[in-house]
Amino acid sequence: MILVLQKKSSQECVAAVCARLRELGLTGQVMHTAAGIVVAILEDCSHISSHQLTKIPAVVKLIRLQHQASIATSAIIPHVELNNGLRIGEGLAPVIMAGPCSVESQSHIVQSALKVRDAGAKVLRGGAFKPRTSPYEFQGLGLEGLQYLDDARKASGLPVISEIMGPEHVALAEPLIDILQVGARNMYNYELLKELGKSSHPVLLKRGLSATISEWLNAAEYIMSAGNMKVILCERGIRSFETETRNTLDLSAVAVLKKSCSLPVIVDPSHGTGRRDLVRVMSRAAIACGADGLLIEVHDFPQEALSDGHQAISSDELKEIVQDAQRIFAAVNPAPLPASSSSNQDLSMASSRF
Ligand code: PEP
Ligand code: MN
């Protein structure tokens, strides 16, 4: 259920609406959207009459949500902005996020940050909580890993993204990282999604291993209906019968999402293929079909990597991918670019050939 409030409702009015909802046993999540102020009610309100809600002062309209993922598919999210002003979204230069699969040590993640920054990445990735298929594989450094990511962001100036696996990780991670990642195995972890809905941090929501696009958008709906509109979707390949690649990278999902919602969509060609020899070509394809960025695993000594070394590319190859992405973006977006608030809009390489 969505309550649309009068345009320019004061903070006191909005607070009064929330207080009345509490009296009715409901929780209101206030959202400031392009269309004005709306209050989303997560709980089932089938027992509350429309009149009880429309008579609340400042409420001008009531929308009962009948379709699934209504907010995820109808909210206008022109871009998601990070704390440093970097914007990710439709029509903006693609944002490349890169780094090792796992945070391995403080010095390794700091060195990796400097290398990916110098190669042109705008966000550092690194897993501290690792959801491994086998319990006998490296499980990540946990909180210590998040602290090393904070060290790496201070050393490099890059914002950082890392996966969190449970609702209790959200508060731990917020001071140490910039984007909270939901991994493919946790796309259905509804308690985690609800907790992320209360965060003011951007959330990168990976597609579940066998999730349909509709299930994926409903996972986004959990986060957005709980109040956090800063959701970035990430296609990372789905399970199929094919065995030549680790997963089947579903680039058609990017095109479908671009028609059905306005959320930024990025592509992870590393997990999407599981093969370093395919990362560059699939990165090119991802940008050509409209992805707003890439999430790429990089390790300069992949044979020593604690996880996913077989799909890690070198920082030299990353540099080539960053340049490809700029050129392909310029080729498929010939219109003039909107004004920039950050260096991710720098397309000075755009006119050279790839
Ligand atoms: C990752 O990005 O580190 C990761 C584990 O990816 P996924 O959740 O897509 O498997
Ligand atoms: Mn990995």
GROMACS .gro file of N, CA, C and O in nm, residues 198-309:
model
  448
  198LYS      N    1   1.662  -0.051   0.551
  198LYS     CA    2   1.671   0.055   0.653
  198LYS      C    3   1.803   0.132   0.640
  198LYS      O    4   1.825   0.229   0.711
  199SER      N    5   1.892   0.085   0.554
  199SER     CA    6   2.023   0.148   0.543
  199SER      C    7   2.018   0.268   0.448
  199SER      O    8   1.934   0.273   0.358
  200SER      N    9   2.110   0.363   0.468
  200SER     CA   10   2.118   0.472   0.370
  200SER      C   11   2.230   0.445   0.269
  200SER      O   12   2.258   0.527   0.183
  201HIS      N   13   2.294   0.329   0.279
  201HIS     CA   14   2.400   0.294   0.184
  201HIS      C   15   2.340   0.236   0.055
  201HIS      O   16   2.242   0.162   0.061
  202PRO      N   17   2.405   0.261  -0.060
  202PRO     CA   18   2.362   0.191  -0.181
  202PRO      C   19   2.382   0.039  -0.165
  202PRO      O   20   2.474  -0.005  -0.097
  203VAL      N   21   2.293  -0.036  -0.229
  203VAL     CA   22   2.298  -0.182  -0.222
  203VAL      C   23   2.315  -0.236  -0.364
  203VAL      O   24   2.240  -0.197  -0.454
  204LEU      N   25   2.413  -0.324  -0.383
  204LEU     CA   26   2.426  -0.391  -0.512
  204LEU      C   27   2.366  -0.530  -0.494
  204LEU      O   28   2.413  -0.609  -0.413
  205LEU      N   29   2.257  -0.555  -0.568
  205LEU     CA   30   2.181  -0.679  -0.551
  205LEU      C   31   2.211  -0.772  -0.667
  205LEU      O   32   2.169  -0.747  -0.781
  206LYS      N   33   2.283  -0.880  -0.638
  206LYS     CA   34   2.313  -0.975  -0.745
  206LYS      C   35   2.193  -1.064  -0.773
  206LYS      O   36   2.112  -1.090  -0.683
  207ARG      N   37   2.185  -1.109  -0.897
  207ARG     CA   38   2.078  -1.201  -0.934
  207ARG      C   39   2.107  -1.339  -0.875
  207ARG      O   40   2.220  -1.386  -0.880
  208GLY      N   41   2.005  -1.403  -0.819
  208GLY     CA   42   2.021  -1.538  -0.765
  208GLY      C   43   2.061  -1.637  -0.874
  208GLY      O   44   2.035  -1.615  -0.992
  209LEU      N   45   2.123  -1.747  -0.832
  209LEU     CA   46   2.178  -1.844  -0.927
  209LEU      C   47   2.074  -1.894  -1.028
  209LEU      O   48   2.105  -1.920  -1.143
  210SER      N   49   1.951  -1.909  -0.981
  210SER     CA   50   1.844  -1.957  -1.071
  210SER      C   51   1.723  -1.866  -1.064
  210SER      O   52   1.610  -1.911  -1.084
  211ALA      N   53   1.746  -1.740  -1.035
  211ALA     CA   54   1.632  -1.648  -1.016
  211ALA      C   55   1.580  -1.595  -1.149
  211ALA      O   56   1.659  -1.558  -1.237
  212THR      N   57   1.449  -1.589  -1.161
  212THR     CA   58   1.390  -1.520  -1.276
  212THR      C   59   1.405  -1.369  -1.255
  212THR      O   60   1.429  -1.324  -1.142
  213ILE      N   61   1.386  -1.295  -1.362
  213ILE     CA   62   1.397  -1.148  -1.349
  213ILE      C   63   1.288  -1.097  -1.253
  213ILE      O   64   1.312  -1.008  -1.172
  214SER      N   65   1.173  -1.159  -1.258
  214SER     CA   66   1.064  -1.116  -1.168
  214SER      C   67   1.101  -1.141  -1.021
  214SER      O   68   1.078  -1.056  -0.935
  215GLU      N   69   1.160  -1.256  -0.992
  215GLU     CA   70   1.201  -1.284  -0.853
  215GLU      C   71   1.308  -1.184  -0.808
  215GLU      O   72   1.310  -1.138  -0.694
  216TRP      N   73   1.396  -1.153  -0.901
  216TRP     CA   74   1.505  -1.058  -0.872
  216TRP      C   75   1.448  -0.919  -0.841
  216TRP      O   76   1.485  -0.855  -0.742
  217LEU      N   77   1.352  -0.875  -0.922
  217LEU     CA   78   1.290  -0.744  -0.897
  217LEU      C   79   1.212  -0.746  -0.765
  217LEU      O   80   1.204  -0.646  -0.695
  218ASN      N   81   1.156  -0.860  -0.731
  218ASN     CA   82   1.086  -0.868  -0.602
  218ASN      C   83   1.184  -0.860  -0.485
  218ASN      O   84   1.151  -0.806  -0.379
  219ALA      N   85   1.304  -0.912  -0.506
  219ALA     CA   86   1.407  -0.896  -0.401
  219ALA      C   87   1.441  -0.748  -0.387
  219ALA      O   88   1.455  -0.696  -0.275
  220ALA      N   89   1.451  -0.677  -0.500
  220ALA     CA   90   1.476  -0.531  -0.495
  220ALA      C   91   1.360  -0.462  -0.425
  220ALA      O   92   1.380  -0.366  -0.348
  221GLU      N   93   1.240  -0.512  -0.449
  221GLU     CA   94   1.121  -0.453  -0.387
  221GLU      C   95   1.129  -0.460  -0.234
  221GLU      O   96   1.087  -0.367  -0.165
  222TYR      N   97   1.183  -0.571  -0.182
  222TYR     CA   98   1.198  -0.582  -0.035
  222TYR      C   99   1.281  -0.467   0.018
  222TYR      O  100   1.251  -0.409   0.122
  223ILE      N  101   1.390  -0.436  -0.051
  223ILE     CA  102   1.480  -0.329  -0.005
  223ILE      C  103   1.411  -0.193  -0.021
  223ILE      O  104   1.410  -0.111   0.070
  224MET      N  105   1.350  -0.173  -0.136
  224MET     CA  106   1.294  -0.041  -0.167
  224MET      C  107   1.169  -0.013  -0.085
  224MET      O  108   1.148   0.099  -0.039
  225SER      N  109   1.087  -0.114  -0.064
  225SER     CA  110   0.963  -0.090   0.011
  225SER      C  111   0.994  -0.066   0.158
  225SER      O  112   0.912  -0.013   0.232
  226ALA      N  113   1.114  -0.105   0.201
  226ALA     CA  114   1.153  -0.076   0.340
  226ALA      C  115   1.226   0.058   0.349
  226ALA      O  116   1.276   0.094   0.454
  227GLY      N  117   1.234   0.131   0.238
  227GLY     CA  118   1.281   0.269   0.244
  227GLY      C  119   1.411   0.302   0.173
  227GLY      O  120   1.446   0.418   0.162
  228ASN      N  121   1.484   0.202   0.125
  228ASN     CA  122   1.612   0.233   0.060
  228ASN      C  123   1.596   0.221  -0.092
  228ASN      O  124   1.580   0.112  -0.146
  229MET      N  125   1.602   0.336  -0.158
  229MET     CA  126   1.580   0.338  -0.305
  229MET      C  127   1.712   0.324  -0.381
  229MET      O  128   1.713   0.323  -0.503
  230LYS      N  129   1.825   0.315  -0.307
  230LYS     CA  130   1.955   0.313  -0.376
  230LYS      C  131   1.994   0.170  -0.411
  230LYS      O  132   2.086   0.112  -0.350
  231VAL      N  133   1.923   0.112  -0.506
  231VAL     CA  134   1.948  -0.028  -0.542
  231VAL      C  135   2.011  -0.034  -0.681
  231VAL      O  136   1.962   0.029  -0.775
  232ILE      N  137   2.118  -0.110  -0.691
  232ILE     CA  138   2.184  -0.135  -0.821
  232ILE      C  139   2.171  -0.285  -0.846
  232ILE      O  140   2.202  -0.366  -0.757
  233LEU      N  141   2.123  -0.323  -0.964
  233LEU     CA  142   2.109  -0.466  -0.994
  233LEU      C  143   2.237  -0.515  -1.061
  233LEU      O  144   2.302  -0.441  -1.135
  234CYS      N  145   2.274  -0.641  -1.035
  234CYS     CA  146   2.395  -0.695  -1.098
  234CYS      C  147   2.368  -0.833  -1.155
  234CYS      O  148   2.340  -0.928  -1.082
  235GLU      N  149   2.376  -0.842  -1.289
  235GLU     CA  150   2.364  -0.972  -1.358
  235GLU      C  151   2.499  -1.043  -1.347
  235GLU      O  152   2.601  -0.988  -1.385
  236ARG      N  153   2.498  -1.166  -1.294
  236ARG     CA  154   2.624  -1.239  -1.271
  236ARG      C  155   2.618  -1.382  -1.325
  236ARG      O  156   2.697  -1.467  -1.286
  237GLY      N  157   2.524  -1.402  -1.420
  237GLY     CA  158   2.516  -1.535  -1.479
  237GLY      C  159   2.420  -1.623  -1.401
  237GLY      O  160   2.406  -1.610  -1.280
  238ILE      N  161   2.354  -1.711  -1.475
  238ILE     CA  162   2.256  -1.801  -1.414
  238ILE      C  163   2.295  -1.945  -1.444
  238ILE      O  164   2.371  -1.973  -1.537
  239ARG      N  165   2.238  -2.037  -1.368
  239ARG     CA  166   2.261  -2.180  -1.390
  239ARG      C  167   2.197  -2.223  -1.522
  239ARG      O  168   2.084  -2.188  -1.549
  240SER      N  169   2.271  -2.297  -1.601
  240SER     CA  170   2.208  -2.355  -1.721
  240SER      C  171   2.270  -2.492  -1.742
  240SER      O  172   2.354  -2.536  -1.663
  241PHE      N  173   2.232  -2.557  -1.852
  241PHE     CA  174   2.288  -2.691  -1.882
  241PHE      C  175   2.430  -2.681  -1.935
  241PHE      O  176   2.501  -2.780  -1.944
  242GLU      N  177   2.476  -2.562  -1.970
  242GLU     CA  178   2.607  -2.545  -2.033
  242GLU      C  179   2.719  -2.566  -1.931
  242GLU      O  180   2.710  -2.520  -1.818
  243THR      N  181   2.824  -2.635  -1.973
  243THR     CA  182   2.934  -2.659  -1.880
  243THR      C  183   3.065  -2.592  -1.923
  243THR      O  184   3.165  -2.597  -1.853
  244GLU      N  185   3.067  -2.532  -2.043
  244GLU     CA  186   3.191  -2.466  -2.089
  244GLU      C  187   3.221  -2.341  -2.006
  244GLU      O  188   3.335  -2.296  -1.999
  245THR      N  189   3.116  -2.282  -1.952
  245THR     CA  190   3.133  -2.164  -1.868
  245THR      C  191   3.076  -2.195  -1.730
  245THR      O  192   2.991  -2.282  -1.716
  246ARG      N  193   3.126  -2.122  -1.629
  246ARG     CA  194   3.081  -2.148  -1.491
  246ARG      C  195   2.931  -2.121  -1.476
  246ARG      O  196   2.858  -2.192  -1.407
  247ASN      N  197   2.886  -2.012  -1.538
  247ASN     CA  198   2.744  -1.977  -1.542
  247ASN      C  199   2.714  -1.930  -1.684
  247ASN      O  200   2.805  -1.914  -1.765
  248THR      N  201   2.587  -1.904  -1.713
  248THR     CA  202   2.551  -1.849  -1.844
  248THR      C  203   2.517  -1.702  -1.822
  248THR      O  204   2.420  -1.670  -1.753
  249LEU      N  205   2.600  -1.615  -1.877
  249LEU     CA  206   2.580  -1.471  -1.854
  249LEU      C  207   2.461  -1.425  -1.938
  249LEU      O  208   2.465  -1.430  -2.061
  250ASP      N  209   2.355  -1.386  -1.870
  250ASP     CA  210   2.229  -1.354  -1.938
  250ASP      C  211   2.224  -1.204  -1.970
  250ASP      O  212   2.164  -1.126  -1.896
  251LEU      N  213   2.285  -1.167  -2.081
  251LEU     CA  214   2.285  -1.023  -2.114
  251LEU      C  215   2.148  -0.975  -2.159
  251LEU      O  216   2.119  -0.856  -2.154
  252SER      N  217   2.063  -1.068  -2.201
  252SER     CA  218   1.927  -1.023  -2.237
  252SER      C  219   1.856  -0.968  -2.114
  252SER      O  220   1.767  -0.885  -2.125
  253ALA      N  221   1.897  -1.013  -1.994
  253ALA     CA  222   1.836  -0.959  -1.872
  253ALA      C  223   1.862  -0.809  -1.861
  253ALA      O  224   1.778  -0.734  -1.811
  254VAL      N  225   1.979  -0.764  -1.907
  254VAL     CA  226   2.010  -0.621  -1.901
  254VAL      C  227   1.909  -0.546  -1.988
  254VAL      O  228   1.849  -0.446  -1.946
  255ALA      N  229   1.887  -0.597  -2.108
  255ALA     CA  230   1.794  -0.531  -2.201
  255ALA      C  231   1.652  -0.535  -2.145
  255ALA      O  232   1.578  -0.436  -2.155
  256VAL      N  233   1.613  -0.648  -2.085
  256VAL     CA  234   1.477  -0.658  -2.028
  256VAL      C  235   1.461  -0.556  -1.915
  256VAL      O  236   1.363  -0.482  -1.908
  257LEU      N  237   1.561  -0.551  -1.826
  257LEU     CA  238   1.552  -0.459  -1.711
  257LEU      C  239   1.547  -0.314  -1.755
  257LEU      O  240   1.480  -0.231  -1.695
  258LYS      N  241   1.621  -0.284  -1.861
  258LYS     CA  242   1.622  -0.144  -1.909
  258LYS      C  243   1.484  -0.103  -1.959
  258LYS      O  244   1.453   0.015  -1.967
  259LYS      N  245   1.402  -0.202  -1.997
  259LYS     CA  246   1.265  -0.170  -2.039
  259LYS      C  247   1.168  -0.170  -1.921
  259LYS      O  248   1.066  -0.105  -1.925
  260SER      N  249   1.199  -0.249  -1.817
  260SER     CA  250   1.097  -0.265  -1.712
  260SER      C  251   1.123  -0.186  -1.585
  260SER      O  252   1.037  -0.181  -1.498
  261CYS      N  253   1.240  -0.126  -1.569
  261CYS     CA  254   1.263  -0.044  -1.450
  261CYS      C  255   1.370   0.059  -1.480
  261CYS      O  256   1.433   0.054  -1.585
  262SER      N  257   1.391   0.151  -1.385
  262SER     CA  258   1.494   0.252  -1.410
  262SER      C  259   1.616   0.233  -1.319
  262SER      O  260   1.700   0.322  -1.308
  263LEU      N  261   1.622   0.119  -1.252
  263LEU     CA  262   1.736   0.096  -1.163
  263LEU      C  263   1.864   0.077  -1.244
  263LEU      O  264   1.860   0.016  -1.352
  264PRO      N  265   1.978   0.122  -1.193
  264PRO     CA  266   2.104   0.094  -1.263
  264PRO      C  267   2.129  -0.057  -1.269
  264PRO      O  268   2.095  -0.128  -1.175
  265VAL      N  269   2.186  -0.101  -1.380
  265VAL     CA  270   2.215  -0.244  -1.397
  265VAL      C  271   2.362  -0.258  -1.431
  265VAL      O  272   2.411  -0.193  -1.525
  266ILE      N  273   2.433  -0.340  -1.356
  266ILE     CA  274   2.572  -0.365  -1.393
  266ILE      C  275   2.592  -0.516  -1.416
  266ILE      O  276   2.505  -0.596  -1.382
  267VAL      N  277   2.703  -0.549  -1.478
  267VAL     CA  278   2.727  -0.689  -1.517
  267VAL      C  279   2.859  -0.737  -1.457
  267VAL      O  280   2.958  -0.662  -1.455
  268ASP      N  281   2.858  -0.860  -1.407
  268ASP     CA  282   2.978  -0.925  -1.352
  268ASP      C  283   3.019  -1.037  -1.448
  268ASP      O  284   2.966  -1.147  -1.442
  269PRO      N  285   3.113  -1.006  -1.539
  269PRO     CA  286   3.153  -1.108  -1.636
  269PRO      C  287   3.248  -1.211  -1.574
  269PRO      O  288   3.276  -1.315  -1.637
  270SER      N  289   3.299  -1.186  -1.453
  270SER     CA  290   3.392  -1.280  -1.390
  270SER      C  291   3.316  -1.404  -1.343
  270SER      O  292   3.348  -1.517  -1.384
  271HIS      N  293   3.215  -1.383  -1.257
  271HIS     CA  294   3.133  -1.498  -1.215
  271HIS      C  295   3.042  -1.543  -1.329
  271HIS      O  296   3.005  -1.659  -1.336
  272GLY      N  297   3.009  -1.449  -1.418
  272GLY     CA  298   2.920  -1.482  -1.530
  272GLY      C  299   2.979  -1.585  -1.624
  272GLY      O  300   2.905  -1.662  -1.688
  273THR      N  301   3.112  -1.588  -1.635
  273THR     CA  302   3.174  -1.685  -1.726
  273THR      C  303   3.264  -1.783  -1.649
  273THR      O  304   3.282  -1.896  -1.691
  274GLY      N  305   3.328  -1.734  -1.541
  274GLY     CA  306   3.423  -1.818  -1.467
  274GLY      C  307   3.553  -1.840  -1.542
  274GLY      O  308   3.634  -1.924  -1.503
  275ARG      N  309   3.574  -1.763  -1.650
  275ARG     CA  310   3.694  -1.782  -1.732
  275ARG      C  311   3.759  -1.648  -1.764
  275ARG      O  312   3.697  -1.563  -1.828
  276ARG      N  313   3.889  -1.636  -1.726
  276ARG     CA  314   3.953  -1.505  -1.750
  276ARG      C  315   3.963  -1.473  -1.897
  276ARG      O  316   3.961  -1.357  -1.935
  277ASP      N  317   3.971  -1.576  -1.985
  277ASP     CA  318   3.984  -1.548  -2.128
  277ASP      C  319   3.855  -1.492  -2.188
  277ASP      O  320   3.855  -1.446  -2.302
  278LEU      N  321   3.745  -1.496  -2.114
  278LEU     CA  322   3.619  -1.444  -2.168
  278LEU      C  323   3.576  -1.312  -2.105
  278LEU      O  324   3.477  -1.253  -2.147
  279VAL      N  325   3.650  -1.269  -2.004
  279VAL     CA  326   3.604  -1.151  -1.928
  279VAL      C  327   3.601  -1.025  -2.016
  279VAL      O  328   3.504  -0.950  -2.016
  280ARG      N  329   3.706  -1.006  -2.096
  280ARG     CA  330   3.710  -0.882  -2.174
  280ARG      C  331   3.600  -0.878  -2.280
  280ARG      O  332   3.530  -0.777  -2.294
  281VAL      N  333   3.584  -0.988  -2.351
  281VAL     CA  334   3.485  -0.986  -2.459
  281VAL      C  335   3.343  -0.971  -2.404
  281VAL      O  336   3.259  -0.898  -2.459
  282MET      N  337   3.315  -1.034  -2.290
  282MET     CA  338   3.180  -1.020  -2.233
  282MET      C  339   3.160  -0.883  -2.168
  282MET      O  340   3.048  -0.833  -2.162
  283SER      N  341   3.270  -0.821  -2.125
  283SER     CA  342   3.260  -0.684  -2.074
  283SER      C  343   3.218  -0.590  -2.187
  283SER      O  344   3.132  -0.503  -2.171
  284ARG      N  345   3.280  -0.611  -2.302
  284ARG     CA  346   3.244  -0.527  -2.417
  284ARG      C  347   3.096  -0.545  -2.452
  284ARG      O  348   3.024  -0.448  -2.476
  285ALA      N  349   3.054  -0.672  -2.455
  285ALA     CA  350   2.914  -0.700  -2.491
  285ALA      C  351   2.819  -0.637  -2.389
  285ALA      O  352   2.713  -0.585  -2.424
  286ALA      N  353   2.858  -0.642  -2.261
  286ALA     CA  354   2.771  -0.589  -2.155
  286ALA      C  355   2.749  -0.439  -2.174
  286ALA      O  356   2.637  -0.389  -2.164
  287ILE      N  357   2.856  -0.367  -2.202
  287ILE     CA  358   2.840  -0.221  -2.219
  287ILE      C  359   2.760  -0.194  -2.347
  287ILE      O  360   2.673  -0.106  -2.349
  288ALA      N  361   2.785  -0.274  -2.451
  288ALA     CA  362   2.712  -0.251  -2.576
  288ALA      C  363   2.562  -0.271  -2.558
  288ALA      O  364   2.481  -0.205  -2.624
  289CYS      N  365   2.521  -0.362  -2.468
  289CYS     CA  366   2.376  -0.385  -2.453
  289CYS      C  367   2.317  -0.297  -2.344
  289CYS      O  368   2.199  -0.314  -2.310
  290GLY      N  369   2.392  -0.203  -2.289
  290GLY     CA  370   2.330  -0.102  -2.202
  290GLY      C  371   2.366  -0.110  -2.056
  290GLY      O  372   2.308  -0.036  -1.975
  291ALA      N  373   2.459  -0.198  -2.017
  291ALA     CA  374   2.496  -0.204  -1.874
  291ALA      C  375   2.555  -0.071  -1.830
  291ALA      O  376   2.626  -0.004  -1.906
  292ASP      N  377   2.527  -0.035  -1.706
  292ASP     CA  378   2.576   0.093  -1.651
  292ASP      C  379   2.711   0.078  -1.582
  292ASP      O  380   2.762   0.175  -1.525
  293GLY      N  381   2.766  -0.042  -1.584
  293GLY     CA  382   2.896  -0.063  -1.522
  293GLY      C  383   2.931  -0.210  -1.520
  293GLY      O  384   2.854  -0.295  -1.567
  294LEU      N  385   3.049  -0.239  -1.467
  294LEU     CA  386   3.099  -0.376  -1.462
  294LEU      C  387   3.157  -0.404  -1.324
  294LEU      O  388   3.210  -0.312  -1.259
  295LEU      N  389   3.148  -0.529  -1.282
  295LEU     CA  390   3.211  -0.573  -1.157
  295LEU      C  391   3.307  -0.685  -1.195
  295LEU      O  392   3.263  -0.790  -1.244
  296ILE      N  393   3.438  -0.660  -1.177
  296ILE     CA  394   3.538  -0.751  -1.235
  296ILE      C  395   3.640  -0.795  -1.130
  296ILE      O  396   3.690  -0.713  -1.051
  297GLU      N  397   3.673  -0.926  -1.130
  297GLU     CA  398   3.774  -0.975  -1.037
  297GLU      C  399   3.914  -0.963  -1.099
  297GLU      O  400   3.937  -1.005  -1.214
  298VAL      N  401   4.004  -0.904  -1.020
  298VAL     CA  402   4.140  -0.876  -1.068
  298VAL      C  403   4.238  -0.931  -0.964
  298VAL      O  404   4.220  -0.913  -0.843
  299HIS      N  405   4.341  -1.002  -1.012
  299HIS     CA  406   4.446  -1.051  -0.921
  299HIS      C  407   4.573  -1.064  -1.003
  299HIS      O  408   4.572  -1.129  -1.108
  300ASP      N  409   4.680  -1.000  -0.960
  300ASP     CA  410   4.800  -1.005  -1.042
  300ASP      C  411   4.879  -1.134  -1.025
  300ASP      O  412   4.968  -1.164  -1.105
  301PHE      N  413   4.848  -1.213  -0.922
  301PHE     CA  414   4.911  -1.346  -0.907
  301PHE      C  415   4.799  -1.448  -0.886
  301PHE      O  416   4.782  -1.502  -0.776
  302PRO      N  417   4.722  -1.472  -0.993
  302PRO     CA  418   4.599  -1.552  -0.976
  302PRO      C  419   4.625  -1.692  -0.923
  302PRO      O  420   4.540  -1.748  -0.854
  303GLN      N  421   4.745  -1.747  -0.952
  303GLN     CA  422   4.774  -1.883  -0.903
  303GLN      C  423   4.784  -1.886  -0.751
  303GLN      O  424   4.771  -1.992  -0.689
  304GLU      N  425   4.805  -1.767  -0.690
  304GLU     CA  426   4.815  -1.760  -0.544
  304GLU      C  427   4.685  -1.711  -0.479
  304GLU      O  428   4.677  -1.699  -0.356
  305ALA      N  429   4.585  -1.680  -0.560
  305ALA     CA  430   4.461  -1.622  -0.505
  305ALA      C  431   4.392  -1.722  -0.412
  305ALA      O  432   4.394  -1.843  -0.437
  306LEU      N  433   4.334  -1.671  -0.305
  306LEU     CA  434   4.266  -1.760  -0.208
  306LEU      C  435   4.129  -1.803  -0.258
  306LEU      O  436   4.069  -1.894  -0.201
  307SER      N  437   4.076  -1.735  -0.360
  307SER     CA  438   3.949  -1.780  -0.420
  307SER      C  439   3.940  -1.726  -0.562
  307SER      O  440   3.990  -1.618  -0.593
  308ASP      N  441   3.878  -1.806  -0.648
  308ASP     CA  442   3.843  -1.765  -0.786
  308ASP      C  443   3.960  -1.714  -0.871
  308ASP      O  444   3.938  -1.630  -0.961
  309GLY      N  445   4.081  -1.768  -0.848
  309GLY     CA  446   4.196  -1.724  -0.928
  309GLY      C  447   4.178  -1.752  -1.077
  309GLY      O  448   4.224  -1.674  -1.161
   0.00000   0.00000   0.00000
